[in-house]
Coordinates of C-alpha atoms in Angstrom, one line a residue:
Chain A
M1 CA 51.5 63.4 64.6
I2 CA 48.2 61.5 65.4
K3 CA 45.8 64.2 65.0
D4 CA 47.8 65.1 61.5
K5 CA 47.1 61.5 60.5
L6 CA 43.9 61.5 61.6
F7 CA 43.2 64.8 60.1
K8 CA 44.1 63.1 56.4
I9 CA 41.2 60.3 57.1
W10 CA 39.0 62.8 57.5
V11 CA 39.7 65.0 54.2
M12 CA 40.2 61.5 52.7
A13 CA 36.6 60.5 53.9
K14 CA 35.1 64.1 53.3
K15 CA 36.3 64.0 49.6
N16 CA 34.8 60.4 49.0
I17 CA 31.4 61.3 50.5
N18 CA 31.4 64.2 48.5
L19 CA 32.1 62.9 45.4
Y20 CA 30.6 59.4 45.2
I21 CA 27.5 59.8 47.2
K22 CA 25.5 60.8 44.1
K23 CA 26.9 57.9 41.8
G24 CA 24.7 55.8 40.0
P25 CA 26.2 52.6 42.0
V26 CA 25.3 54.1 45.1
I27 CA 22.4 55.2 44.7
I28 CA 20.9 51.6 42.8
F29 CA 22.8 49.3 45.0
G30 CA 22.6 51.3 48.4
L31 CA 19.4 52.5 48.3
M32 CA 16.6 51.4 45.6
F33 CA 17.9 48.0 45.8
P34 CA 17.4 47.2 49.7
F35 CA 14.1 49.1 49.6
F36 CA 12.9 47.2 46.6
M37 CA 13.8 43.9 48.2
T38 CA 12.4 45.0 51.6
L39 CA 8.6 45.6 49.2
S40 CA 8.9 42.4 47.7
W41 CA 9.6 40.5 50.8
V42 CA 6.8 42.2 52.8
L43 CA 4.1 42.8 50.7
G44 CA 1.4 40.0 50.4
R45 CA 3.3 38.4 53.4
D46 CA 2.2 37.4 57.2
I47 CA 5.0 38.9 58.9
S48 CA 5.5 40.6 62.3
Q49 CA 6.2 44.3 62.9
N50 CA 9.4 43.7 64.4
Q51 CA 11.0 41.0 62.3
I52 CA 9.7 43.4 59.4
F53 CA 12.1 46.5 61.2
V54 CA 14.6 44.1 62.0
G55 CA 15.1 43.0 58.3
I56 CA 14.9 46.5 57.0
I57 CA 17.5 48.0 58.9
A58 CA 20.2 44.9 58.7
M59 CA 19.1 45.4 54.8
T60 CA 20.0 48.8 54.6
T61 CA 22.8 48.6 56.5
F62 CA 24.1 45.7 54.6
F63 CA 23.5 47.9 51.4
T64 CA 24.5 51.1 52.2
S65 CA 27.5 50.0 53.8
T66 CA 29.0 48.4 50.8
A67 CA 28.0 50.9 48.1
I68 CA 30.3 53.9 48.3
S69 CA 33.7 51.9 49.1
P70 CA 34.1 49.1 46.3
I71 CA 33.3 51.9 43.6
V72 CA 36.5 54.5 44.7
F73 CA 39.4 52.8 43.5
P74 CA 38.0 51.9 40.3
I75 CA 36.6 55.4 39.8
E76 CA 39.6 57.0 40.6
T77 CA 41.8 54.2 38.9
R78 CA 40.0 55.4 35.7
E79 CA 40.0 59.0 36.2
K80 CA 43.9 58.9 37.1
S81 CA 43.4 60.7 40.6
L82 CA 44.4 57.9 42.4
E83 CA 47.9 58.2 41.1
R84 CA 47.6 61.9 42.9
I85 CA 46.9 60.4 46.2
I86 CA 49.1 57.6 46.1
S87 CA 52.1 59.8 45.2
A88 CA 50.6 62.4 47.8
P89 CA 52.2 62.2 51.5
I90 CA 49.6 60.0 52.9
S91 CA 50.1 56.1 53.4
L92 CA 47.8 53.4 51.5
N93 CA 46.0 52.5 55.5
Q94 CA 44.9 56.3 55.7
I95 CA 43.6 56.0 52.2
L96 CA 41.7 52.8 53.1
L97 CA 40.6 54.0 56.1
G98 CA 39.3 57.2 54.1
I99 CA 37.4 55.1 52.0
V100 CA 35.9 53.0 55.0
L101 CA 35.1 55.9 57.2
A102 CA 32.9 57.4 54.3
S103 CA 31.1 54.5 53.5
A104 CA 30.5 53.4 57.2
L105 CA 29.5 57.3 57.8
Y106 CA 26.7 57.2 54.4
S107 CA 25.6 53.8 55.9
L108 CA 25.2 54.9 59.4
L109 CA 23.3 58.3 58.5
I110 CA 21.0 56.2 56.3
S111 CA 20.4 53.3 58.7
S112 CA 20.1 55.7 62.0
I113 CA 17.2 57.5 59.9
I114 CA 15.2 54.8 59.0
T115 CA 15.5 53.3 62.3
L116 CA 14.5 56.6 64.3
I117 CA 11.4 56.8 61.6
F118 CA 10.2 53.3 62.5
I119 CA 10.6 54.3 66.4
I120 CA 8.5 57.3 65.9
I121 CA 6.2 55.3 63.9
F122 CA 6.0 52.0 65.9
Q123 CA 6.4 53.1 69.5
G124 CA 7.7 50.3 71.9
L125 CA 9.5 48.6 69.4
F126 CA 12.5 48.6 72.3
S127 CA 11.7 47.9 75.9
S128 CA 15.1 50.1 77.5
L129 CA 17.2 52.5 76.0
L130 CA 20.2 49.5 76.5
Y131 CA 18.3 47.6 73.7
I132 CA 18.5 51.2 71.5
F133 CA 22.3 51.3 72.3
L134 CA 23.0 47.6 71.5
F135 CA 20.8 48.1 68.4
W136 CA 23.2 51.3 67.3
L137 CA 26.0 49.5 68.1
G138 CA 25.2 46.5 65.7
I139 CA 24.6 49.4 63.0
I140 CA 27.9 50.4 63.6
L141 CA 29.8 47.7 63.3
M142 CA 27.8 46.4 60.5
S143 CA 28.4 49.9 58.8
I144 CA 32.3 49.3 59.3
L145 CA 32.1 45.4 58.5
G146 CA 30.1 45.9 55.5
S147 CA 32.4 49.1 54.2
L148 CA 35.7 46.8 54.5
L149 CA 34.1 43.7 52.8
G150 CA 33.2 46.5 49.7
L151 CA 36.6 47.8 49.6
L152 CA 38.2 44.0 49.7
V153 CA 36.4 42.9 46.6
S154 CA 37.7 46.5 44.9
A155 CA 41.0 45.3 45.6
I156 CA 41.0 43.8 42.1
P157 CA 43.0 45.9 40.1
T158 CA 40.2 47.0 37.6
D159 CA 38.8 50.6 36.6
K160 CA 35.1 49.4 36.0
T161 CA 32.7 49.5 38.6
S162 CA 30.6 47.1 37.0
D163 CA 33.3 44.4 37.3
V164 CA 33.4 45.0 41.1
M165 CA 29.9 45.6 41.8
L166 CA 29.0 41.9 39.4
I167 CA 31.7 40.2 42.0
M168 CA 30.3 42.2 44.9
N169 CA 26.4 41.1 44.5
L170 CA 27.6 37.8 43.7
I171 CA 28.8 37.7 47.5
K172 CA 26.0 40.0 49.0
F173 CA 23.0 37.7 48.1
P174 CA 24.3 34.7 49.5
L175 CA 25.0 36.2 52.6
L176 CA 22.0 38.0 52.8
F177 CA 19.8 34.6 51.5
I178 CA 21.9 32.7 54.8
S179 CA 22.0 35.1 57.3
G180 CA 18.7 34.1 58.9
M181 CA 16.6 37.2 57.7
F182 CA 13.8 36.1 55.9
T183 CA 13.5 32.8 58.2
P184 CA 14.7 33.0 62.0
L185 CA 17.3 30.9 62.9
D186 CA 16.1 28.6 65.3
V187 CA 13.6 26.8 62.9
L188 CA 16.5 26.1 60.7
P189 CA 17.8 23.0 60.2
F190 CA 21.3 22.5 62.0
P191 CA 23.6 22.3 58.7
V192 CA 21.8 25.5 57.2
V193 CA 22.4 27.0 60.7
V194 CA 26.3 26.1 60.6
L195 CA 26.2 27.3 56.9
S196 CA 24.6 30.9 58.0
C197 CA 27.4 31.2 60.9
L198 CA 29.7 32.1 57.4
S199 CA 27.8 35.4 56.8
P200 CA 28.1 38.2 59.4
L201 CA 24.8 39.6 58.9
T202 CA 23.6 36.5 60.7
F203 CA 25.2 38.0 63.9
L204 CA 23.9 41.2 63.0
I205 CA 20.2 39.8 63.0
D206 CA 20.6 38.2 65.8
I207 CA 21.4 41.2 67.8
F208 CA 18.7 43.4 66.3
R209 CA 16.2 40.3 67.4
Y210 CA 17.7 40.1 71.4
C211 CA 17.2 44.3 71.2
V212 CA 13.5 43.9 69.5
D213 CA 12.3 40.5 70.8
G214 CA 14.2 40.0 73.7
H215 CA 15.6 36.9 72.8
S216 CA 18.5 35.6 70.6
F217 CA 20.0 32.4 68.9
F218 CA 23.7 33.2 70.3
P219 CA 24.2 35.6 73.4
Y220 CA 24.5 39.1 71.9
Q221 CA 27.8 39.2 73.4
I222 CA 28.7 36.6 70.9
D223 CA 27.4 38.3 68.2
L224 CA 29.2 41.2 68.9
L225 CA 32.3 39.6 69.4
V226 CA 31.9 37.6 65.9
L227 CA 31.1 40.9 64.0
V228 CA 34.8 42.3 65.5
L229 CA 36.6 39.6 64.8
W230 CA 35.2 40.1 61.2
I231 CA 36.1 43.3 61.0
I232 CA 39.8 42.8 62.1
V233 CA 39.8 39.8 59.7
F234 CA 38.7 42.0 56.7
F235 CA 41.1 45.2 57.8
I236 CA 43.5 42.7 57.8
A237 CA 42.7 41.1 54.4
N238 CA 42.4 44.7 53.1
G239 CA 45.8 45.9 53.4
Y240 CA 47.4 42.5 52.5
F241 CA 45.4 42.7 49.1
H242 CA 45.4 46.2 48.2
R243 CA 49.2 46.6 48.7
K244 CA 49.3 43.7 46.4
T245 CA 47.3 44.9 43.8
M246 CA 47.9 48.7 44.0
P247 CA 51.2 48.8 41.4
K248 CA 48.9 47.1 39.1
R249 CA 46.3 50.0 38.8
F250 CA 49.2 52.0 37.2
Chain B
M1 CA 72.3 75.5 40.2
N2 CA 74.5 74.5 43.5
E3 CA 76.2 71.0 44.1
S4 CA 74.0 69.7 46.7
I5 CA 71.7 66.4 45.3
A6 CA 68.1 66.6 45.0
I7 CA 67.2 63.4 43.5
S8 CA 69.9 60.2 43.9
A9 CA 68.1 57.3 42.1
S10 CA 70.2 53.6 42.5
N11 CA 69.8 50.7 40.7
L12 CA 65.8 50.9 40.1
T13 CA 64.1 48.4 38.2
K14 CA 60.8 47.5 37.4
K15 CA 59.2 44.7 35.9
F16 CA 55.4 44.0 34.9
D17 CA 55.7 40.2 34.8
D18 CA 58.4 39.6 32.0
F19 CA 58.5 42.8 30.6
T20 CA 61.5 45.1 32.3
A21 CA 60.5 48.8 31.9
V22 CA 63.4 49.9 34.1
N23 CA 66.5 48.0 34.2
D24 CA 68.9 49.0 36.6
V25 CA 68.7 52.6 36.0
S26 CA 70.7 55.1 38.2
F27 CA 71.2 58.6 38.2
K28 CA 71.5 61.9 40.3
I29 CA 69.9 65.1 39.9
F30 CA 71.1 68.5 41.5
E31 CA 69.6 71.1 43.6
G32 CA 68.4 74.0 40.9
E33 CA 69.1 71.4 37.8
I34 CA 66.4 71.0 34.7
V35 CA 67.0 67.3 33.8
G36 CA 64.9 66.4 30.8
I37 CA 64.0 62.6 30.5
L38 CA 64.0 62.0 26.5
G39 CA 62.9 58.6 25.0
P40 CA 60.6 56.8 22.8
N41 CA 57.2 55.1 23.5
G42 CA 57.6 52.7 26.2
A43 CA 61.5 53.7 27.0
G44 CA 60.5 53.4 30.9
K45 CA 60.3 57.2 31.3
T46 CA 56.8 57.4 33.1
T47 CA 57.6 54.3 35.0
T48 CA 61.1 55.9 36.4
L49 CA 58.8 59.0 37.2
R50 CA 56.3 56.6 39.6
L51 CA 59.3 55.0 41.2
L52 CA 60.9 58.2 42.3
T53 CA 57.7 59.5 43.6
G54 CA 56.5 56.1 45.6
V55 CA 53.6 54.6 43.5
Y56 CA 55.8 51.6 42.9
K57 CA 57.6 50.4 45.8
L58 CA 61.1 49.8 45.9
E59 CA 62.6 46.3 46.0
E60 CA 65.2 44.8 47.7
G61 CA 68.8 46.5 46.3
E62 CA 66.7 49.6 44.9
K63 CA 67.4 53.0 46.5
I64 CA 66.1 56.7 46.0
E65 CA 67.1 59.9 48.1
I66 CA 65.6 62.8 48.0
F67 CA 67.8 65.6 49.7
N68 CA 69.7 62.4 51.3
E69 CA 66.7 61.2 53.0
N70 CA 65.5 57.7 52.0
L71 CA 62.8 57.4 50.3
K72 CA 62.0 53.9 51.6
D73 CA 62.3 55.3 55.3
N74 CA 60.7 58.4 54.8
Q75 CA 58.2 58.2 52.3
I76 CA 55.5 61.1 54.0
N77 CA 59.0 63.3 54.2
C78 CA 60.3 62.4 50.9
K79 CA 56.9 62.6 49.2
I80 CA 56.2 66.3 50.0
K81 CA 59.0 67.8 48.0
F82 CA 57.4 66.6 45.4
G83 CA 54.9 68.8 43.1
I84 CA 53.7 66.5 40.5
V85 CA 52.2 67.4 36.9
P86 CA 50.9 64.3 35.2
E87 CA 50.6 64.3 31.4
I88 CA 46.7 63.4 31.9
S89 CA 44.7 65.8 34.2
N90 CA 44.5 63.6 37.5
A91 CA 42.6 66.4 39.5
Y92 CA 38.8 65.2 40.6
S93 CA 36.9 66.1 37.9
D94 CA 33.7 66.3 39.7
F95 CA 35.4 69.1 41.9
T96 CA 35.9 72.8 41.3
V97 CA 39.4 73.9 41.2
L98 CA 39.0 75.6 44.1
E99 CA 37.5 72.3 45.6
N100 CA 41.0 70.3 44.2
L101 CA 43.3 73.2 45.6
E102 CA 41.7 72.7 49.3
F103 CA 41.7 69.2 48.9
S104 CA 45.0 69.4 47.6
G105 CA 46.2 71.7 50.4
K106 CA 45.1 69.6 53.1
M107 CA 46.6 66.4 52.0
Y108 CA 50.0 68.7 52.0
G109 CA 49.2 69.6 55.8
L110 CA 48.6 73.6 54.8
S111 CA 46.4 75.5 57.0
K112 CA 43.3 77.5 55.9
E113 CA 44.7 80.8 56.0
E114 CA 47.9 79.4 53.5
I115 CA 45.2 77.4 51.1
K116 CA 43.3 80.6 50.2
N117 CA 46.5 83.2 50.1
R118 CA 48.4 80.6 48.0
S119 CA 45.4 79.5 46.0
K120 CA 45.0 83.2 44.8
I121 CA 48.3 84.3 44.1
L122 CA 48.4 80.9 42.0
L123 CA 45.2 81.2 40.3
E124 CA 46.2 84.9 39.4
R125 CA 49.5 83.6 37.7
F126 CA 48.2 81.3 35.8
E127 CA 45.0 82.8 34.7
L128 CA 42.4 81.2 36.1
L129 CA 40.8 83.4 38.4
D130 CA 37.6 83.3 36.3
K131 CA 37.3 79.3 36.5
L132 CA 37.8 79.2 40.1
N133 CA 34.3 77.7 40.6
A134 CA 34.5 75.5 37.4
K135 CA 34.2 71.9 37.7
T136 CA 37.8 70.7 36.5
K137 CA 36.0 68.6 33.5
T138 CA 34.8 71.2 32.0
L139 CA 37.8 73.1 31.2
S140 CA 40.1 72.0 28.7
K141 CA 42.9 70.7 28.2
G142 CA 45.2 73.4 28.4
L143 CA 43.3 74.7 31.6
K144 CA 43.6 71.8 33.2
Q145 CA 46.9 71.8 32.8
R146 CA 47.7 75.0 33.9
A147 CA 45.2 73.8 37.1
N148 CA 47.3 70.8 37.7
L149 CA 50.7 73.4 38.1
C150 CA 48.5 74.9 40.4
L151 CA 47.9 71.9 42.2
A152 CA 51.3 70.7 42.3
L153 CA 53.1 74.3 43.0
L154 CA 50.5 75.0 46.2
H155 CA 52.5 73.6 49.0
E156 CA 55.8 75.1 47.7
P157 CA 57.7 71.8 46.9
P158 CA 61.3 72.2 46.0
I159 CA 61.3 69.5 43.2
L160 CA 58.8 69.8 40.2
I161 CA 58.1 66.8 38.0
L162 CA 56.7 67.1 35.1
D163 CA 55.3 64.5 32.8
E164 CA 55.0 65.5 29.3
P165 CA 54.2 68.7 30.0
T166 CA 53.3 70.2 26.9
S167 CA 51.7 67.3 25.3
G168 CA 48.4 67.9 23.5
L169 CA 48.4 71.6 24.5
D170 CA 47.3 74.1 21.9
P171 CA 50.5 76.7 21.0
I172 CA 49.5 79.4 23.8
S173 CA 49.3 76.9 26.8
V174 CA 52.7 75.7 25.5
K175 CA 54.4 79.0 25.7
I176 CA 53.1 79.9 29.1
M177 CA 53.7 76.2 30.4
R178 CA 57.6 76.8 28.9
K179 CA 57.6 80.2 30.8
Q180 CA 56.5 79.1 34.0
I181 CA 59.1 76.0 33.7
L182 CA 61.8 78.9 33.0
E183 CA 60.6 80.7 35.7
F184 CA 61.1 77.9 38.3
R185 CA 64.7 77.5 37.1
K186 CA 65.2 81.2 38.3
A187 CA 63.2 80.1 41.8
G188 CA 66.0 77.7 42.4
K189 CA 63.4 74.4 41.9
T190 CA 65.0 71.2 40.7
I191 CA 62.5 70.2 37.9
L192 CA 62.6 66.5 36.5
I193 CA 60.7 67.0 33.0
T194 CA 59.7 63.9 30.6
T195 CA 59.2 64.9 26.9
H196 CA 58.8 63.6 23.3
D197 CA 59.5 67.0 22.2
I198 CA 63.3 67.0 21.5
K199 CA 63.2 71.1 20.6
E200 CA 61.3 71.5 23.9
A201 CA 64.2 69.6 25.7
Q202 CA 66.9 71.3 23.9
T203 CA 65.6 74.7 24.7
I204 CA 65.0 74.5 28.7
C205 CA 66.6 71.5 30.3
D206 CA 70.3 71.8 31.3
R207 CA 71.1 68.1 31.1
I208 CA 69.4 65.2 29.4
L209 CA 69.0 61.6 30.1
I210 CA 68.0 59.4 26.9
M211 CA 66.1 56.0 27.9
N212 CA 65.4 53.4 25.6
K213 CA 64.0 49.9 26.6
G214 CA 64.2 50.7 30.5
K215 CA 68.2 52.1 30.5
I216 CA 69.8 55.5 30.1
I217 CA 71.5 54.8 27.3
A218 CA 72.8 58.8 27.4
D219 CA 73.2 61.4 29.8
A220 CA 74.9 65.2 29.0
N221 CA 73.9 68.3 28.6
P222 CA 72.2 68.9 25.2
D223 CA 75.5 70.4 23.7
T224 CA 77.7 67.7 24.7
L225 CA 74.9 64.8 23.5
R226 CA 75.7 67.0 20.0
R227 CA 79.1 67.4 20.3
D228 CA 79.9 63.5 21.6
F229 CA 77.6 61.6 20.4
K230 CA 77.1 62.7 17.0
S231 CA 80.0 65.0 15.8
I232 CA 79.0 64.8 12.3
S233 CA 77.8 67.6 10.2
T234 CA 76.5 67.8 6.6
I235 CA 78.0 69.4 3.7
I236 CA 75.5 70.2 1.5
F237 CA 76.3 71.9 -2.1
K238 CA 75.5 72.3 -5.5
T239 CA 76.9 71.4 -8.3
E240 CA 77.1 73.2 -12.0
K241 CA 77.1 70.0 -14.1
E242 CA 76.3 65.9 -13.9
L243 CA 78.6 64.1 -11.8
D244 CA 80.4 61.3 -12.9
S245 CA 80.4 57.7 -11.4
K246 CA 83.9 58.2 -10.5
L247 CA 82.5 61.1 -8.0
M248 CA 79.3 59.6 -7.4
N249 CA 81.4 57.2 -5.5
Y250 CA 83.4 59.8 -3.3
P251 CA 83.1 58.7 0.5
T252 CA 79.4 59.6 2.1
L253 CA 78.1 61.8 -0.9
I254 CA 74.3 61.4 -1.4
K255 CA 72.2 63.1 -4.1
R256 CA 69.3 64.6 -2.6
S257 CA 65.4 64.9 -4.1
D258 CA 66.4 68.4 -4.6
G259 CA 69.5 67.8 -6.6
T260 CA 71.7 69.3 -4.2
F261 CA 74.5 67.0 -2.8
A262 CA 75.3 66.1 0.9
I263 CA 78.3 64.8 2.6
S264 CA 78.5 64.0 6.2
S265 CA 81.3 65.3 7.7
E266 CA 82.9 64.9 11.5
N267 CA 85.4 68.1 10.4
V268 CA 83.9 70.6 7.9
L269 CA 87.1 72.3 7.3
K270 CA 89.3 69.4 6.3
D271 CA 86.4 67.9 4.4
L272 CA 85.2 71.0 2.3
S273 CA 89.4 71.5 1.3
E274 CA 89.3 68.1 -0.1
L275 CA 85.8 68.6 -1.9
Y276 CA 87.0 72.0 -3.0
N277 CA 90.6 69.7 -4.3
S278 CA 88.4 66.3 -6.1
F279 CA 85.7 68.3 -7.4
T280 CA 87.5 71.8 -8.5
L281 CA 90.8 71.4 -8.9
K282 CA 90.9 67.8 -10.3
N283 CA 87.8 67.7 -12.1
Q284 CA 86.8 71.0 -13.1
I285 CA 83.4 70.8 -11.5
Q286 CA 82.1 73.7 -9.8
I287 CA 80.8 73.7 -6.4
S288 CA 78.1 76.3 -4.9
D289 CA 75.7 77.1 -2.7
V290 CA 77.4 75.6 0.5
K291 CA 75.8 75.2 3.5
I292 CA 77.0 73.4 6.6
Q293 CA 74.5 71.9 8.5
E294 CA 74.6 71.3 12.2
T295 CA 73.7 68.2 13.8
S296 CA 70.7 68.7 15.6
L297 CA 69.6 66.8 19.3
E298 CA 66.9 65.1 17.4
E299 CA 69.4 63.2 15.0
V300 CA 71.3 62.7 18.3
F301 CA 68.4 60.8 19.8
I302 CA 67.3 58.8 16.7
D303 CA 70.8 57.8 16.2
L304 CA 71.5 56.6 19.9
I305 CA 68.1 55.0 19.7
K306 CA 68.6 53.1 16.4
N307 CA 72.2 51.9 17.5
D308 CA 71.1 51.0 20.8
S309 CA 68.4 49.1 19.4
T310 CA 70.9 47.2 16.9
K311 CA 73.4 46.6 19.8
K312 CA 70.5 44.6 22.0
K313 CA 69.6 42.8 18.7
G314 CA 73.3 42.0 18.0
V315 CA 73.5 40.9 21.7
K316 CA 70.4 38.8 21.2
N317 CA 71.2 37.0 18.1
D318 CA 74.8 36.4 19.3

């Protein structure tokens, strides 16, 4: 029974990857945006190699994880295929998990490849395997969290991807700017630090800094816990809001 | 057709803000029966289907049973019993026909072998084998609808739900679709079909539910509908000379644009005899080319909808 449920989630995820990986919004907001954001941030500035690495991977993970999940429902509402899925023998939770899994896997793959390239080019980024594991755990958690955030925004019962992407960007950019990515938390004034705690990205960057610099603003256990709590909150919120808005799509 | 109940729906209601799309609808559909839901646009046909297939959540007091299994309690078990053909294709347009079949098969718990074998049979039957690797978005409407039929039949469901299946199709595709529906009947499948096409409903349905403004206003087989709901036939005839004003006032007499006359009749033999008495015997006016026109289901439909609307307006005004 559970095996069957998990298999259907996997089938859904595979379908989402196959159908949406090459869609315009995924390429623009998932790959091009973080690439050009990084270029504009790095070029002509005196930033340490570690800070660039942390910034690039955090931005890549955040942007790629929020690329697929927000567009699935609007596109499938427009193309009517959502009705086929809703009337198929699969629960809404399985449908949601199929989207999260696709989006998270996409993010995990891109972020892991870029991390690997950095590890190869800049040798000595990590002083031990434990840091690599922790770094990768951070990527995994952020991939899931970002996917859930994107999915949550797509609870708006629209069939236009532009509507969802607009709101997504309105949320993403403030979260990025208050996350301490551009300026480390320990040099920020206290009120700004409090504000930055509202962004889950802050805790990811803090874990990344711990892994490459050996020190962080919060203990890494707190960072991990906060990310897990955000995942739980987003998961519950997704179930609640999608259940409420799903009938309005038909 | 046997007497076991395939679908039992009780007190279905669906509101969209202030608009009631389906208003306290109840019906039963027996196994092997072909039931048509007829109604004008906005009558609540598609909403009823969406309630049946679990697209809309049932509220307190509403109940749907599929082969005695409660839809609310056993969504997955109930949904697996449906094969759904929508009015507008909802297959993944960027997937090929085969990819859509594979995805659908996996959703319905079929093994790879079952998907392969059944797909081949269905694609052959619906003459789609050469379109196997074509993306569904490249198919014509008729081919898309055939692909939808394949998707609906892949898991061999006992109940088929067809939402306006022939709407906008070319005559060849309509013929194929109708032939298939009749073959499903032979195979013992229960079929629920919504349609605007009254002739189609008359030809293929065992029973017709007529919906208007969210309610079922008639539930009977096509012949009973014709007989019971509007038993009036029309007597059409010609006369040798012009009628005077007295005869023009003959009850229900209408002069038609082609110069013939028409009289509505509930009892054709009696009215023909009276007509002969009044025209020929009393007034020496010969009548000829007498034709009796049976009431069509279309007229019943229009009449029922018109009466229902008038009744509702009356109630509102009261």
